C-alpha cells in the first residue's frame, strides 16, 4: 500500500494492484474511478484481438464515443495530435547534423583523394611508358575512386545497421518495439555525391599530372 494525496488534498491509502513495464517515456500512475471521483479519462488504449478487423473495430468505437465528443485515433495520429512539433523539429535537427557531417566528409574525401593521386604521379607515368593511353590511365583512376566509395558505403551501412539493431533490441527490452527503416533515397543520394566528389578529386590531379611528359614524371623522386 502507498499513501497519496488527491488533487483536492484528500489523503488516501491505496493498494498497488500492478506495476507496469517501464517504457521509453516512463509510466504514470493510474487509479480506479472509485479513487478519482469526477475525473475524466484522457484516453482509452485499445488493443486488437487476433483476427479482428481494424476498420470494423474503429467504426464501432467511433459510433460509441461520438456522442461524448470522443475521437478514435491510431497511435501515429495520436502522437501527431499530442505533440505535432516534435517530428518536424527532430527532422530539421537531424538534417542540420547530417549537413555538417556531410560537409566535413566531403572536405576530407576531396583532400584525401587529391593527396593520394598526387603521390602516384610516378606510378601513372610508368603506366604510360608501359603502353597505357592517357584515357586508360584516367579510367583506371576513376574506377579506383569508385571502388573506394563503394567499400566505404558498405562499411558505413554495416556499422549503421549494427547500431540500429542494438537500439531495436534495447527498445524491445523496454516493451516498445520499433520497426527499422532506412532512408534508402537519402543514402543513395549521399553515396552518389561522394562518388562524384571522389572521382573528380582523383581524376582532375591525375589529368594534370599526365600532361607532363611520361619520362619526366617517371624520373621524379617521392
PDB file of N, CA and C in Angstrom, residues 113-150:
ATOM      1  N   UNK A 113      41.734  12.182 -51.577  1.00  0.00           N
ATOM      2  CA  UNK A 113      41.888  11.715 -52.952  1.00  0.00           C
ATOM      3  C   UNK A 113      42.912  12.544 -53.714  1.00  0.00           C
ATOM      4  N   UNK A 114      42.925  13.856 -53.497  1.00  0.00           N
ATOM      5  CA  UNK A 114      43.910  14.707 -54.177  1.00  0.00           C
ATOM      6  C   UNK A 114      45.323  14.342 -53.751  1.00  0.00           C
ATOM      7  N   UNK A 115      45.545  14.178 -52.440  1.00  0.00           N
ATOM      8  CA  UNK A 115      46.888  13.830 -51.961  1.00  0.00           C
ATOM      9  C   UNK A 115      47.308  12.445 -52.425  1.00  0.00           C
ATOM     10  N   UNK A 116      46.360  11.488 -52.395  1.00  0.00           N
ATOM     11  CA  UNK A 116      46.696  10.128 -52.815  1.00  0.00           C
ATOM     12  C   UNK A 116      47.060  10.082 -54.292  1.00  0.00           C
ATOM     13  N   UNK A 117      46.334  10.820 -55.123  1.00  0.00           N
ATOM     14  CA  UNK A 117      46.634  10.826 -56.557  1.00  0.00           C
ATOM     15  C   UNK A 117      47.937  11.555 -56.840  1.00  0.00           C
ATOM     16  N   UNK A 118      48.190  12.648 -56.132  1.00  0.00           N
ATOM     17  CA  UNK A 118      49.433  13.394 -56.341  1.00  0.00           C
ATOM     18  C   UNK A 118      50.654  12.566 -55.982  1.00  0.00           C
ATOM     19  N   UNK A 119      50.524  11.684 -54.999  1.00  0.00           N
ATOM     20  CA  UNK A 119      51.648  10.834 -54.605  1.00  0.00           C
ATOM     21  C   UNK A 119      51.904   9.707 -55.597  1.00  0.00           C
ATOM     22  N   UNK A 120      51.026   9.523 -56.568  1.00  0.00           N
ATOM     23  CA  UNK A 120      51.175   8.415 -57.514  1.00  0.00           C
ATOM     24  C   UNK A 120      51.548   8.896 -58.911  1.00  0.00           C
ATOM     25  N   UNK A 121      52.124  10.075 -59.001  1.00  0.00           N
ATOM     26  CA  UNK A 121      52.489  10.613 -60.315  1.00  0.00           C
ATOM     27  C   UNK A 121      53.467   9.690 -61.030  1.00  0.00           C
ATOM     28  N   UNK A 122      54.470   9.176 -60.315  1.00  0.00           N
ATOM     29  CA  UNK A 122      55.439   8.269 -60.940  1.00  0.00           C
ATOM     30  C   UNK A 122      54.764   6.985 -61.403  1.00  0.00           C
ATOM     31  N   UNK A 123      53.857   6.447 -60.598  1.00  0.00           N
ATOM     32  CA  UNK A 123      53.162   5.214 -60.986  1.00  0.00           C
ATOM     33  C   UNK A 123      52.347   5.419 -62.260  1.00  0.00           C
ATOM     34  N   UNK A 124      51.695   6.558 -62.356  1.00  0.00           N
ATOM     35  CA  UNK A 124      50.907   6.839 -63.552  1.00  0.00           C
ATOM     36  C   UNK A 124      51.799   7.000 -64.772  1.00  0.00           C
ATOM     37  N   UNK A 125      52.954   7.626 -64.562  1.00  0.00           N
ATOM     38  CA  UNK A 125      53.891   7.787 -65.680  1.00  0.00           C
ATOM     39  C   UNK A 125      54.432   6.442 -66.142  1.00  0.00           C
ATOM     40  N   UNK A 126      54.706   5.548 -65.219  1.00  0.00           N
ATOM     41  CA  UNK A 126      55.182   4.209 -65.582  1.00  0.00           C
ATOM     42  C   UNK A 126      54.128   3.469 -66.395  1.00  0.00           C
ATOM     43  N   UNK A 127      52.874   3.632 -66.040  1.00  0.00           N
ATOM     44  CA  UNK A 127      51.805   3.011 -66.827  1.00  0.00           C
ATOM     45  C   UNK A 127      51.785   3.554 -68.250  1.00  0.00           C
ATOM     46  N   UNK A 128      52.017   4.865 -68.390  1.00  0.00           N
ATOM     47  CA  UNK A 128      52.080   5.439 -69.730  1.00  0.00           C
ATOM     48  C   UNK A 128      53.238   4.850 -70.515  1.00  0.00           C
ATOM     49  N   UNK A 129      54.390   4.710 -69.854  1.00  0.00           N
ATOM     50  CA  UNK A 129      55.559   4.149 -70.530  1.00  0.00           C
ATOM     51  C   UNK A 129      55.351   2.680 -70.875  1.00  0.00           C
ATOM     52  N   UNK A 130      54.500   1.997 -70.100  1.00  0.00           N
ATOM     53  CA  UNK A 130      54.234   0.578 -70.369  1.00  0.00           C
ATOM     54  C   UNK A 130      53.258   0.385 -71.527  1.00  0.00           C
ATOM     55  N   UNK A 131      52.700   1.474 -72.035  1.00  0.00           N
ATOM     56  CA  UNK A 131      51.826   1.362 -73.196  1.00  0.00           C
ATOM     57  C   UNK A 131      50.401   1.796 -72.960  1.00  0.00           C
ATOM     58  N   UNK A 132      50.039   2.145 -71.748  1.00  0.00           N
ATOM     59  CA  UNK A 132      48.669   2.584 -71.474  1.00  0.00           C
ATOM     60  C   UNK A 132      48.447   3.989 -72.019  1.00  0.00           C
ATOM     61  N   UNK A 133      47.284   4.216 -72.573  1.00  0.00           N
ATOM     62  CA  UNK A 133      46.967   5.547 -73.073  1.00  0.00           C
ATOM     63  C   UNK A 133      46.541   6.451 -71.914  1.00  0.00           C
ATOM     64  N   UNK A 134      46.469   7.741 -72.212  1.00  0.00           N
ATOM     65  CA  UNK A 134      46.084   8.705 -71.184  1.00  0.00           C
ATOM     66  C   UNK A 134      44.680   8.417 -70.673  1.00  0.00           C
ATOM     67  N   UNK A 135      43.752   8.098 -71.570  1.00  0.00           N
ATOM     68  CA  UNK A 135      42.380   7.835 -71.164  1.00  0.00           C
ATOM     69  C   UNK A 135      42.261   6.525 -70.390  1.00  0.00           C
ATOM     70  N   UNK A 136      43.079   5.551 -70.724  1.00  0.00           N
ATOM     71  CA  UNK A 136      43.063   4.297 -69.963  1.00  0.00           C
ATOM     72  C   UNK A 136      43.505   4.527 -68.522  1.00  0.00           C
ATOM     73  N   UNK A 137      44.537   5.352 -68.354  1.00  0.00           N
ATOM     74  CA  UNK A 137      45.015   5.660 -67.000  1.00  0.00           C
ATOM     75  C   UNK A 137      43.946   6.427 -66.222  1.00  0.00           C
ATOM     76  N   UNK A 138      43.303   7.386 -66.874  1.00  0.00           N
ATOM     77  CA  UNK A 138      42.269   8.163 -66.189  1.00  0.00           C
ATOM     78  C   UNK A 138      41.069   7.289 -65.823  1.00  0.00           C
ATOM     79  N   UNK A 139      40.712   6.367 -66.706  1.00  0.00           N
ATOM     80  CA  UNK A 139      39.608   5.460 -66.381  1.00  0.00           C
ATOM     81  C   UNK A 139      39.962   4.564 -65.197  1.00  0.00           C
ATOM     82  N   UNK A 140      41.223   4.133 -65.132  1.00  0.00           N
ATOM     83  CA  UNK A 140      41.657   3.311 -64.005  1.00  0.00           C
ATOM     84  C   UNK A 140      41.572   4.101 -62.694  1.00  0.00           C
ATOM     85  N   UNK A 141      42.025   5.358 -62.745  1.00  0.00           N
ATOM     86  CA  UNK A 141      41.963   6.195 -61.542  1.00  0.00           C
ATOM     87  C   UNK A 141      40.509   6.402 -61.115  1.00  0.00           C
ATOM     88  N   UNK A 142      39.627   6.653 -62.084  1.00  0.00           N
ATOM     89  CA  UNK A 142      38.216   6.816 -61.756  1.00  0.00           C
ATOM     90  C   UNK A 142      37.601   5.556 -61.173  1.00  0.00           C
ATOM     91  N   UNK A 143      37.960   4.396 -61.743  1.00  0.00           N
ATOM     92  CA  UNK A 143      37.436   3.127 -61.222  1.00  0.00           C
ATOM     93  C   UNK A 143      37.928   2.875 -59.802  1.00  0.00           C
ATOM     94  N   UNK A 144      39.186   3.220 -59.533  1.00  0.00           N
ATOM     95  CA  UNK A 144      39.714   3.042 -58.175  1.00  0.00           C
ATOM     96  C   UNK A 144      38.968   3.922 -57.173  1.00  0.00           C
ATOM     97  N   UNK A 145      38.685   5.159 -57.560  1.00  0.00           N
ATOM     98  CA  UNK A 145      37.975   6.060 -56.641  1.00  0.00           C
ATOM     99  C   UNK A 145      36.553   5.563 -56.381  1.00  0.00           C
ATOM    100  N   UNK A 146      35.896   5.031 -57.407  1.00  0.00           N
ATOM    101  CA  UNK A 146      34.554   4.478 -57.208  1.00  0.00           C
ATOM    102  C   UNK A 146      34.592   3.239 -56.320  1.00  0.00           C
ATOM    103  N   UNK A 147      35.661   2.448 -56.444  1.00  0.00           N
ATOM    104  CA  UNK A 147      35.807   1.276 -55.573  1.00  0.00           C
ATOM    105  C   UNK A 147      35.953   1.697 -54.117  1.00  0.00           C
ATOM    106  N   UNK A 148      36.723   2.764 -53.891  1.00  0.00           N
ATOM    107  CA  UNK A 148      36.897   3.278 -52.523  1.00  0.00           C
ATOM    108  C   UNK A 148      35.552   3.719 -51.950  1.00  0.00           C
ATOM    109  N   UNK A 149      34.755   4.422 -52.752  1.00  0.00           N
ATOM    110  CA  UNK A 149      33.443   4.881 -52.285  1.00  0.00           C
ATOM    111  C   UNK A 149      32.527   3.697 -51.999  1.00  0.00           C
ATOM    112  N   UNK A 150      32.559   2.681 -52.869  1.00  0.00           N
ATOM    113  CA  UNK A 150      31.700   1.510 -52.670  1.00  0.00           C
ATOM    114  C   UNK A 150      32.058   0.777 -51.381  1.00  0.00           C
TER     115      UNK A 150
END
